[in-house]
Structure formats: C-alpha cells, structure tokens
Short mmCIF file of N, CA and C in Angstrom, two decimals:
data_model
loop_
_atom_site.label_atom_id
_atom_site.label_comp_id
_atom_site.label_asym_id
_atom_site.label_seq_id
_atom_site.Cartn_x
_atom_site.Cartn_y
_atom_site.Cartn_z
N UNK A 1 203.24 85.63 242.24
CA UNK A 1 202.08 85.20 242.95
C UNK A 1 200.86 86.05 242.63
N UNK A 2 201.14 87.30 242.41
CA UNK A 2 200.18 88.29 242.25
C UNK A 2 199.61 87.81 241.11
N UNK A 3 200.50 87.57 239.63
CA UNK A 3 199.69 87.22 238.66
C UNK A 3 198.80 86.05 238.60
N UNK A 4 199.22 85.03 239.69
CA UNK A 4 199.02 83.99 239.29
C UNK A 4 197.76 84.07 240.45
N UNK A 5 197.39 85.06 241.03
CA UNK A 5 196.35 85.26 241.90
C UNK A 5 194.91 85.94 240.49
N UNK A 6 195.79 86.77 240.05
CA UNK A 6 194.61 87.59 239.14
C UNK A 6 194.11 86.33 237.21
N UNK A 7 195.34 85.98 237.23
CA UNK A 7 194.91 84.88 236.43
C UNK A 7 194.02 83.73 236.85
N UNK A 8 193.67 83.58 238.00
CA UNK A 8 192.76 82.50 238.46
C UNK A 8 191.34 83.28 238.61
N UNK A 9 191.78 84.68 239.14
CA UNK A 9 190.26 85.30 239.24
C UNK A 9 189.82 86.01 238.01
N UNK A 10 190.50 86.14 237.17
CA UNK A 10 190.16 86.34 235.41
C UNK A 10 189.57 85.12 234.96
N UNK A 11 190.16 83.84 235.10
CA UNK A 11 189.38 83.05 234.88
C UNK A 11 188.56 82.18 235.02
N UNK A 12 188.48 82.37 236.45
CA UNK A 12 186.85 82.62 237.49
C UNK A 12 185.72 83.43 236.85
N UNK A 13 185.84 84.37 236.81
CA UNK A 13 185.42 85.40 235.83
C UNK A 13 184.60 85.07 234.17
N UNK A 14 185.99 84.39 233.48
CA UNK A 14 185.51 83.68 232.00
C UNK A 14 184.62 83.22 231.92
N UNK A 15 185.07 81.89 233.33
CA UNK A 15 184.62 80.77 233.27
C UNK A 15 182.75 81.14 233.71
N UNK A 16 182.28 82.38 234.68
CA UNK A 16 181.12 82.59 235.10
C UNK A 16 180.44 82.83 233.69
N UNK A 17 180.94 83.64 232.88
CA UNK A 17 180.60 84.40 231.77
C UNK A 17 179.96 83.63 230.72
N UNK A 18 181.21 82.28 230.32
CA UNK A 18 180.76 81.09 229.63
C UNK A 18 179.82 80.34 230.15
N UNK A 19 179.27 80.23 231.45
CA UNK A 19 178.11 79.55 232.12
C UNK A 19 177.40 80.30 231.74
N UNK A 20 177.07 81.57 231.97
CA UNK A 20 175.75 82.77 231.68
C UNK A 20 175.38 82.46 230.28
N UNK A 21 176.99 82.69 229.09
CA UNK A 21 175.96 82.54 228.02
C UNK A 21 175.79 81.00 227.45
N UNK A 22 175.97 79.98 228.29
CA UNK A 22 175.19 78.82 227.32
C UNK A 22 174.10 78.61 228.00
N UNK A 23 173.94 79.44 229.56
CA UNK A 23 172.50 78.97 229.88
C UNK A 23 171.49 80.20 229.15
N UNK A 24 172.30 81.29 228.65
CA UNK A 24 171.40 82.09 227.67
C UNK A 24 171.33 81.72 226.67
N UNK A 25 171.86 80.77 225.68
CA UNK A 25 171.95 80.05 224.42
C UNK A 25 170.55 79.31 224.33
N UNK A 26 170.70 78.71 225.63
CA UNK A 26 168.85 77.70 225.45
C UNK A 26 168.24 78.39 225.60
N UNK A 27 167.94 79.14 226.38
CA UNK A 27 166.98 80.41 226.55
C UNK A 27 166.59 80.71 225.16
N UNK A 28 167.45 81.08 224.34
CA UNK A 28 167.56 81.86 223.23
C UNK A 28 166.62 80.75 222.23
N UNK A 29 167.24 79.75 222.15
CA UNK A 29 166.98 78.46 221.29
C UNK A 29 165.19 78.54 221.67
N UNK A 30 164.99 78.25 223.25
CA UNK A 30 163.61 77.80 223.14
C UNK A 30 162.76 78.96 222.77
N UNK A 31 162.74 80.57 222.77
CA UNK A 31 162.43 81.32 222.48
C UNK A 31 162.26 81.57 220.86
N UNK A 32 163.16 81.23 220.26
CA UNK A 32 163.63 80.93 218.84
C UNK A 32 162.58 80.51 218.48
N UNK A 33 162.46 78.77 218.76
CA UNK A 33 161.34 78.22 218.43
C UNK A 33 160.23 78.34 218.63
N UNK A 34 159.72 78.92 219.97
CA UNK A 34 158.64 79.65 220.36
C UNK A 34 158.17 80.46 219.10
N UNK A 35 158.92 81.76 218.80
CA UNK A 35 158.95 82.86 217.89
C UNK A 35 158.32 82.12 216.11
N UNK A 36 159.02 81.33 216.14
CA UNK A 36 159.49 80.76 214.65
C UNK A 36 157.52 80.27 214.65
N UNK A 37 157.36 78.96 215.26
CA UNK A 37 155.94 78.09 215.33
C UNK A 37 155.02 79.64 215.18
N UNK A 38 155.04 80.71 216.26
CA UNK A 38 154.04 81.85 216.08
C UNK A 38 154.01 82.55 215.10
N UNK A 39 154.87 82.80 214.58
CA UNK A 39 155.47 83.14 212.86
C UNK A 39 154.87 82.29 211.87
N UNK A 40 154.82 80.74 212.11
CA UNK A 40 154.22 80.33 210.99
C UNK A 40 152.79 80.46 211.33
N UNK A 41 152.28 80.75 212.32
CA UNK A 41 150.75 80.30 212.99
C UNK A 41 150.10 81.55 211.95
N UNK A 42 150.84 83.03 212.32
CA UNK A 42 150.74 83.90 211.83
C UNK A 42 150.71 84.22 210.38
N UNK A 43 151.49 83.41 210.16
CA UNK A 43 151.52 83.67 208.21
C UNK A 43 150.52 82.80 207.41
N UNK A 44 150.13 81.42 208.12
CA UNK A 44 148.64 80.69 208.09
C UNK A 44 147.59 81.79 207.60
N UNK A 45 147.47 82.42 209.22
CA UNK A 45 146.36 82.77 209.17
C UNK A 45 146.18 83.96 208.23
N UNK A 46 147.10 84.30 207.93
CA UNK A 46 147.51 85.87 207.23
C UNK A 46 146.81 85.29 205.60
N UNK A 47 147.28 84.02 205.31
CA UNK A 47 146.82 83.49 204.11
C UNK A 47 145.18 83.01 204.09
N UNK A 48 144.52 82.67 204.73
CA UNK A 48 143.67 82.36 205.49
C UNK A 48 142.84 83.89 205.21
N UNK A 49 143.16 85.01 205.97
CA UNK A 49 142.79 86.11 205.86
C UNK A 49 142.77 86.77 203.98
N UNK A 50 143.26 86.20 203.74
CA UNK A 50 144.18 86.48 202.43
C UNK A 50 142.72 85.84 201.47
N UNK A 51 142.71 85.08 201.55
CA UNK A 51 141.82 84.19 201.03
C UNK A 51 140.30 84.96 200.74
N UNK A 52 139.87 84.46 202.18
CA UNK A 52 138.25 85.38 202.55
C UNK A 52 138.41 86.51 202.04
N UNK A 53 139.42 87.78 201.97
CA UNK A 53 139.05 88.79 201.15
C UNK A 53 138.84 88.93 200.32
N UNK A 54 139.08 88.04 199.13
CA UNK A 54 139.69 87.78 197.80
C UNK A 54 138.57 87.50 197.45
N UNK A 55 137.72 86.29 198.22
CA UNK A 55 136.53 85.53 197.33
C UNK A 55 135.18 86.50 197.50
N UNK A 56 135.13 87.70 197.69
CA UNK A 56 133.59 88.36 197.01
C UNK A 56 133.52 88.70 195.98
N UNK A 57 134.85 89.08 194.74
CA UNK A 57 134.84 89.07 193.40
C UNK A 57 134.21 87.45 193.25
N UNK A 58 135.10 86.51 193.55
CA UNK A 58 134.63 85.10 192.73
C UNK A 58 133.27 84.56 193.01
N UNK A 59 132.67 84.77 194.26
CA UNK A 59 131.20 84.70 194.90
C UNK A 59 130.61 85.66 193.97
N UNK A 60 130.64 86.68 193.97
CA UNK A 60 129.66 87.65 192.81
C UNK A 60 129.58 87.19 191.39
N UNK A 61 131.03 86.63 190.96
CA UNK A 61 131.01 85.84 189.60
C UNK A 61 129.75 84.95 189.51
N UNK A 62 130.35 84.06 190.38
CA UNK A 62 129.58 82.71 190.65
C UNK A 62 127.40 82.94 190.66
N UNK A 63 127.85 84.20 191.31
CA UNK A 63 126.52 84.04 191.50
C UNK A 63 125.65 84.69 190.85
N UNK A 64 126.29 85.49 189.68
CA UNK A 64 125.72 86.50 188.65
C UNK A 64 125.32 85.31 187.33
N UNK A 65 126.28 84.11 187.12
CA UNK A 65 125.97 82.78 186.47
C UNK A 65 124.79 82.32 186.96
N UNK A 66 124.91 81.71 188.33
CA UNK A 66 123.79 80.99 188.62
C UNK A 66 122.52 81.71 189.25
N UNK A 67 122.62 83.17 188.97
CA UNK A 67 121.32 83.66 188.85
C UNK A 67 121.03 83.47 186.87
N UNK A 68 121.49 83.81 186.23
CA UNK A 68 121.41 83.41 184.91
C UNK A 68 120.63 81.87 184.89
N UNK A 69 121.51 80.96 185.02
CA UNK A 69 120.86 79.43 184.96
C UNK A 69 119.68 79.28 185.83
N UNK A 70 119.15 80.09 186.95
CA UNK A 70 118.02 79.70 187.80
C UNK A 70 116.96 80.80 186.28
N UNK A 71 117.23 82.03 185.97
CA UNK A 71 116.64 82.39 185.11
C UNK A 71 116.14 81.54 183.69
N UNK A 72 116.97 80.35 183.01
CA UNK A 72 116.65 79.73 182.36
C UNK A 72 116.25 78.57 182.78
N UNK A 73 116.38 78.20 183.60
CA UNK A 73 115.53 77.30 184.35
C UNK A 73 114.20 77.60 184.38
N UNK A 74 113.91 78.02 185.39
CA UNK A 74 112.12 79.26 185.51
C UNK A 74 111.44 79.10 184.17
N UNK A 75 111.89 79.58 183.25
CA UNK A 75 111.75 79.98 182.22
C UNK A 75 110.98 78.36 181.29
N UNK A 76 112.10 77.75 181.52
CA UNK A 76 111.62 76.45 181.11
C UNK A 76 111.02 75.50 181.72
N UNK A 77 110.69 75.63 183.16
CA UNK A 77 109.54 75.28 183.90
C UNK A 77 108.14 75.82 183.12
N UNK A 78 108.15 77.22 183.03
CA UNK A 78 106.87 77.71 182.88
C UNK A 78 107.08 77.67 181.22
N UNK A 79 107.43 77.65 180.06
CA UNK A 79 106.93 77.63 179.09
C UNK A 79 107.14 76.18 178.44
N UNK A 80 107.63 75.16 179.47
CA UNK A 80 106.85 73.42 178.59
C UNK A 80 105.96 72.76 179.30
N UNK A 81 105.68 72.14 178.36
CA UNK A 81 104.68 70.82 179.20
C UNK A 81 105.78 69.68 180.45
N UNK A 82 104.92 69.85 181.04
CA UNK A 82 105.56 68.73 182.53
C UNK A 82 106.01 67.77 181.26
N UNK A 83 105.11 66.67 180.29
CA UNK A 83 106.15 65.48 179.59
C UNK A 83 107.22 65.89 179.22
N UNK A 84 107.74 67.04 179.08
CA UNK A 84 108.93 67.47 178.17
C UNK A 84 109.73 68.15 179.31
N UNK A 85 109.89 67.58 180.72
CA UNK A 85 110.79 68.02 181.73
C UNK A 85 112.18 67.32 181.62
N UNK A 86 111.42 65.94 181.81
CA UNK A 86 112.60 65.18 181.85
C UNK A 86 114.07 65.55 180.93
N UNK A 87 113.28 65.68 179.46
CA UNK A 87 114.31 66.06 178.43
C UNK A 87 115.32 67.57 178.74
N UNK A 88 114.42 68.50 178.84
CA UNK A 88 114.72 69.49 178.58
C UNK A 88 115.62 70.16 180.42
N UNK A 89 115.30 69.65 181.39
CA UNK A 89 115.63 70.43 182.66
C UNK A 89 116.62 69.26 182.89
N UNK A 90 117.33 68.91 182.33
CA UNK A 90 117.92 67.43 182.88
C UNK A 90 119.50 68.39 183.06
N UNK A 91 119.90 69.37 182.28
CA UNK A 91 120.89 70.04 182.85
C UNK A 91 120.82 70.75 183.64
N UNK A 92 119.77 71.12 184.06
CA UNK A 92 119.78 72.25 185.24
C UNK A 92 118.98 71.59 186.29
N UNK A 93 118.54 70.70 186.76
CA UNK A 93 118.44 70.46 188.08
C UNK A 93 118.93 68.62 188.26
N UNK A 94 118.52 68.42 189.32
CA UNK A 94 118.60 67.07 190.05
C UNK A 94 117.45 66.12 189.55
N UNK A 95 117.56 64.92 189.91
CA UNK A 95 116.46 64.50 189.06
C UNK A 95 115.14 64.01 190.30
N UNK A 96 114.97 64.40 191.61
CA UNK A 96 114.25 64.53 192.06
C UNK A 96 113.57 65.89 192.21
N UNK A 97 114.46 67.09 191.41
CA UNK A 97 113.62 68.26 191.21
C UNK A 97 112.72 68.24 190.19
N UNK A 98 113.29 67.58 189.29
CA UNK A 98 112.50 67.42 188.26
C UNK A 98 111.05 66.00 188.22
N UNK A 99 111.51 65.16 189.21
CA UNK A 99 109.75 63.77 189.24
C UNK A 99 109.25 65.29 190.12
N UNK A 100 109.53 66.03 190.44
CA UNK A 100 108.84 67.05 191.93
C UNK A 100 108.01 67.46 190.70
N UNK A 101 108.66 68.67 190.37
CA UNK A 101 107.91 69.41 189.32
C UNK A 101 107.13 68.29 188.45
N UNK A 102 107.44 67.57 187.79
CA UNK A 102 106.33 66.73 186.90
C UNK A 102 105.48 66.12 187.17
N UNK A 103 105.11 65.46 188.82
CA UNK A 103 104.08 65.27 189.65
C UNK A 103 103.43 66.00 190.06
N UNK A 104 103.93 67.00 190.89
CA UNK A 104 103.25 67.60 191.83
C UNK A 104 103.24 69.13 191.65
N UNK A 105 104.14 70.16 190.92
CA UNK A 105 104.28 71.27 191.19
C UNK A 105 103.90 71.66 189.50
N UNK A 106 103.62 70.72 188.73
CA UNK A 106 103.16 70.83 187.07
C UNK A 106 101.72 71.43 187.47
N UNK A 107 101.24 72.40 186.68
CA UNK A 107 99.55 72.61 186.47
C UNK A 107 98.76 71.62 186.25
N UNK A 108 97.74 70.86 186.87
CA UNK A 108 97.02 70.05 186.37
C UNK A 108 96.54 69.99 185.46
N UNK A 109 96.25 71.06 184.40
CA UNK A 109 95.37 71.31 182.94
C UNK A 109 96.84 71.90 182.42
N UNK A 110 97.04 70.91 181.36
CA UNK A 110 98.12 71.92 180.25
C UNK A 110 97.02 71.98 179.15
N UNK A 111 97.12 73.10 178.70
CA UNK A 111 96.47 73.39 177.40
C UNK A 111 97.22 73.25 176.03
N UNK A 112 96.92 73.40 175.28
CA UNK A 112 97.75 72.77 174.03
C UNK A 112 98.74 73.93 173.39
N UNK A 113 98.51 75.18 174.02
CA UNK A 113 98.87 76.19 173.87
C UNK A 113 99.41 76.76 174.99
N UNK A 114 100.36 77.08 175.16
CA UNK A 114 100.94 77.51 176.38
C UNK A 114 100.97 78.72 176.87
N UNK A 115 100.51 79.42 177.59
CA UNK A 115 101.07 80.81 177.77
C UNK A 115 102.07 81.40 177.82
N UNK A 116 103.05 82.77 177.33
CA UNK A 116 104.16 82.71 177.47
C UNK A 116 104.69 83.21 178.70
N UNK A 117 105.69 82.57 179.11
CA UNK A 117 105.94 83.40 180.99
C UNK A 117 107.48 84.21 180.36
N UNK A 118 107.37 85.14 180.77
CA UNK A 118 108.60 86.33 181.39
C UNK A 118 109.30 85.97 182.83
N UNK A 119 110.49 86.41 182.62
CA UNK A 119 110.99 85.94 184.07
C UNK A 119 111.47 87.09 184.52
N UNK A 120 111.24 88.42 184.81
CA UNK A 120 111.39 89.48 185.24
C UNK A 120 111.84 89.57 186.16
N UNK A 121 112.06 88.87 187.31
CA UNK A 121 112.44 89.17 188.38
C UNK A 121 113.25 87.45 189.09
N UNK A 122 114.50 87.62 189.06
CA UNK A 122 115.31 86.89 189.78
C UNK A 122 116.59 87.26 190.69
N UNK A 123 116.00 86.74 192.32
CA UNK A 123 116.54 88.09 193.39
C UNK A 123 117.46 86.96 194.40
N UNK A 124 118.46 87.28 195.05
CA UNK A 124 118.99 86.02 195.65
C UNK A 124 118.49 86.41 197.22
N UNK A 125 117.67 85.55 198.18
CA UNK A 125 117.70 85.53 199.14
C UNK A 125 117.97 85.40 200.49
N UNK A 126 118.99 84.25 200.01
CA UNK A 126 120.25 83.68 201.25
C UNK A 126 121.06 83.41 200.44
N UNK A 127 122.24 83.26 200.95
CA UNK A 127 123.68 82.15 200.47
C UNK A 127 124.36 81.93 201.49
N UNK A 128 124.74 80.63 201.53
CA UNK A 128 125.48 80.25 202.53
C UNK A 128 126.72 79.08 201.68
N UNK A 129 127.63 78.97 201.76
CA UNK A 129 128.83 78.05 201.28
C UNK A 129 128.57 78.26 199.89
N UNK A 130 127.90 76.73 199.34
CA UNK A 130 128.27 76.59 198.21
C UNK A 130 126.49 76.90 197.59
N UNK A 131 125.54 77.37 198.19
CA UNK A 131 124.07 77.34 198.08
C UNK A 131 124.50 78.89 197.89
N UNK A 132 122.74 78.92 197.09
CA UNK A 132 122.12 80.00 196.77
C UNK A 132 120.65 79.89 196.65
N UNK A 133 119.53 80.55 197.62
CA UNK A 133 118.36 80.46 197.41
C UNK A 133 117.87 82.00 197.16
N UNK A 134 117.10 81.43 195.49
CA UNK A 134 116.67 82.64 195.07
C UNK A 134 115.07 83.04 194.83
N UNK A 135 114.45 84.27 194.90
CA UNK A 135 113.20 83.99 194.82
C UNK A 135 113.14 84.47 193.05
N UNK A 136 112.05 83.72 192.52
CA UNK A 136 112.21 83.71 190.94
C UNK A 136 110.55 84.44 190.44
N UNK A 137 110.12 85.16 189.87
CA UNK A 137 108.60 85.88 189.61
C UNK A 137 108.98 85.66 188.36
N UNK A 138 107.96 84.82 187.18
CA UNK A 138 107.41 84.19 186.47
C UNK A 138 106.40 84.95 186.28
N UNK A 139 106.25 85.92 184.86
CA UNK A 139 104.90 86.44 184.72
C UNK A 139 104.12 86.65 183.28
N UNK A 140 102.96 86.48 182.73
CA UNK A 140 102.09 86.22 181.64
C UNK A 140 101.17 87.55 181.62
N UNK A 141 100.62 87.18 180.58
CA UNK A 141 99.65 88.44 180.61
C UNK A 141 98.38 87.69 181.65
N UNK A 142 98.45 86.79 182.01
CA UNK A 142 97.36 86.56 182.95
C UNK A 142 97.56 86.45 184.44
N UNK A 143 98.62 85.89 184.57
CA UNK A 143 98.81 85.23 185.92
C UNK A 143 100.45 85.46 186.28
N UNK A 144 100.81 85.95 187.49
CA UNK A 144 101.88 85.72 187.99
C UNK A 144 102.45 84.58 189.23
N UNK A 145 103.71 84.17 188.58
CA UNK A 145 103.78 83.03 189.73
C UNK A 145 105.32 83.03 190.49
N UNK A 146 105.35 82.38 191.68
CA UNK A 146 106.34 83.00 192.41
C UNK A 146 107.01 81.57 192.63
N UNK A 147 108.82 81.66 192.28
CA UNK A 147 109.46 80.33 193.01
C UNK A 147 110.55 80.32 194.05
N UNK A 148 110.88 79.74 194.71
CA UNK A 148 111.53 79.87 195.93
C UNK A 148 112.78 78.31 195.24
N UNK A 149 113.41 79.08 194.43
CA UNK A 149 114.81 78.22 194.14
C UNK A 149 115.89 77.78 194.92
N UNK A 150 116.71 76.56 195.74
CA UNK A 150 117.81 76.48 196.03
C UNK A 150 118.52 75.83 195.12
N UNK A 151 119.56 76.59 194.86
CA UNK A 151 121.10 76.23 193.59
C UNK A 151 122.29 75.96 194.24
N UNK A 152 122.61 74.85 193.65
CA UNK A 152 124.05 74.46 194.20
C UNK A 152 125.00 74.83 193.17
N UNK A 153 126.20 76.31 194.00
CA UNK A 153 126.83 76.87 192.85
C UNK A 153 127.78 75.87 192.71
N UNK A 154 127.89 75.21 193.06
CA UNK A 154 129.19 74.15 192.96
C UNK A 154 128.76 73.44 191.58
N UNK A 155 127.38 72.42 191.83
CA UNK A 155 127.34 71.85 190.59
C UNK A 155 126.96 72.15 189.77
N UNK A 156 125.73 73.13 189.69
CA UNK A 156 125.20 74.41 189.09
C UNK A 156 124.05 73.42 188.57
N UNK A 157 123.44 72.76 189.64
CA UNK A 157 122.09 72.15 189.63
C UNK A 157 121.05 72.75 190.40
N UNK A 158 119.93 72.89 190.47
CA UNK A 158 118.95 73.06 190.91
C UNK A 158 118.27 72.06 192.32
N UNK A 159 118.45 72.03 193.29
CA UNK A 159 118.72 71.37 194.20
C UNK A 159 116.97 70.94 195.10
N UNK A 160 116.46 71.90 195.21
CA UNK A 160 115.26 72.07 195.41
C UNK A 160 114.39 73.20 195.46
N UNK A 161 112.91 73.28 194.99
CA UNK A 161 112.22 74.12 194.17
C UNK A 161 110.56 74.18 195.19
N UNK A 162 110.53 75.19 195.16
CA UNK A 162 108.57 75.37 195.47
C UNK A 162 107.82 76.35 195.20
N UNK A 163 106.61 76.54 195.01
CA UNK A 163 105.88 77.83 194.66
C UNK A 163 105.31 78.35 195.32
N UNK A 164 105.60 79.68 195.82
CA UNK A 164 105.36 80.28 196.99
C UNK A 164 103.66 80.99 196.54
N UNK A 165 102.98 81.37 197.35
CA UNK A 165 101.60 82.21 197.27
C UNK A 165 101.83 83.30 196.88
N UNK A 166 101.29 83.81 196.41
CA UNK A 166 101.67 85.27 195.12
C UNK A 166 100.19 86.28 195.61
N UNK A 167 100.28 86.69 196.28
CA UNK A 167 98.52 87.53 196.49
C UNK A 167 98.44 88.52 195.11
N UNK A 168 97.48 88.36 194.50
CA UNK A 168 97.50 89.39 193.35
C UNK A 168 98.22 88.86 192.50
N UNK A 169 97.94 87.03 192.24
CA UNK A 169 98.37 86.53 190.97
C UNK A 169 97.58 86.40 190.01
N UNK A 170 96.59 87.09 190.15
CA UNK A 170 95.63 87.10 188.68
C UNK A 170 95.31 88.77 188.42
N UNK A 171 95.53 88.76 187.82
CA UNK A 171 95.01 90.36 187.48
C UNK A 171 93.86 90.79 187.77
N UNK A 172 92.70 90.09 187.83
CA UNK A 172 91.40 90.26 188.25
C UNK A 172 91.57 90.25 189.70
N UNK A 173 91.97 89.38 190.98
CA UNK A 173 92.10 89.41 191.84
C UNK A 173 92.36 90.37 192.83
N UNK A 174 91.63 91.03 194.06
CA UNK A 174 92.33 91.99 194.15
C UNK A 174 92.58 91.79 196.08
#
C-alpha cells in the first residue's frame, strides 16, 4: 500500500512537472519568435547602417567627376557662341538648359572673336541625394563671371543654371 501510495504521489509529481514544462515550451516558442523577428529587424538595420557609412568614399568619387563635367561645361558656355550650344552642350546638360542659355543667359553682342574664359574656381555648395549645386567663377582678362550650377550626379546632366552678380566683375569697377 505504501508503494502504491508513493507511486501515485511520484506521479502526481511527473505529471505537475510535464504541465510546467509544456506550458514553458510556448513560453519559450513565443519568445523564440519574438527574439528571432528582433534579430532580423536588427541585422536590417545593421546593413542599412552598413551602407550610409560606406557611401562618403562613393559620394566624394561621384562628386570629384561631376565637379570635373560642371568644369567643362562652364568652360564651354563661356568660350562658344550661343549658335554652337545646341551642338556642343548636348552632353552635358538638359535641353531646356541649354534653349535657357541660348535665349536668355547668352551675351547679347558675340563678337567674332571670343574672349578666352578660365574656370578657376569650381566649389560645391549644397548636395542633397542625387543633386549637386555648385558655384562656378569663369574668368578673362577683362571680366569675371559667376554661375550657380545644379547637376544631377545620377545622369551627369546639368539640370539648371544662372548667373549670379559678381561685384568687381570688371577690373575697372570698383
């Protein structure tokens, strides 16, 4: 009787034990998955993080080029004639940068002789995504002129263009 008293409360006992751990099994399970989803949330963002550090080498690339191309650009603004835009700027900008410049932002008097412009100075002023606005100084032995470039490094067009006021763009001027 005795055993058959302690064998029922042994496995009274089991039997509590085996309840505890399958209601700790789900426990475990939903925690699991809990853990696992924050784990991947985490390794996202880790890549994510991963990323943004990485791109100020490829942004500096990018933008050491398309200061180059805004430099030959400039360059070929100021040393052709507005008729010879179309041809010649047709790789480096949009083609409403270019009716801009050949209407409206061309010198009204071209002379038959051109002056030669230097492009001495090309400085980046903002960037944001895939833009870059740079200011561009254009300069002759007579006159200096100032442009306010936005470049799209993506397509590596010239997006939109204007000429800013230059105080002390003539040498005589003071």
């Amino acid at each position: 009787m005795r055993v058959k008293r302690f064998l029922i409360v042994v496995s009274i006992l089991l039997f509590g034990i085996l309840l505890v751990q399958i209601n700790q099994t789900s426990q475990l399970k939903k925690q699991y998955q809990t853990l696992k989803t924050e784990y991947s949330n985490v390794q996202s963002s880790h890549e994510t993080i991963h990323k943004i550090v990485s791109q100020p080498t490829v942004q500096k690339t990018n933008l050491k080029a398309s200061k180059a191309r805004v430099k030959q650009f400039i360059d070929l603004v100021q040393n052709n004639k507005a008729s010879d835009y179309q041809n010649k700027l047709r790789d480096f900008a949009t083609l409403s940068v270019i009716n801009q410049l050949t209407n409206t932002l061309a010198p009204s008097v071209q002379n038959s002789t051109l002056a030669h412009y230097d492009v001495p100075v090309v400085a980046i002023s903002k960037q944001w995504e895939d833009k870059a606005r740079f200011l561009v100084i254009a300069k002759s032995d007579v006159q200096s002129v100032a442009w306010q470039v936005t470049y799209d490094v993506a397509n590596q067009r010239v997006t939109n263009i204007s000429r800013l006021p230059l105080k002390g763009a003539f040498d005589n001027e003071k």
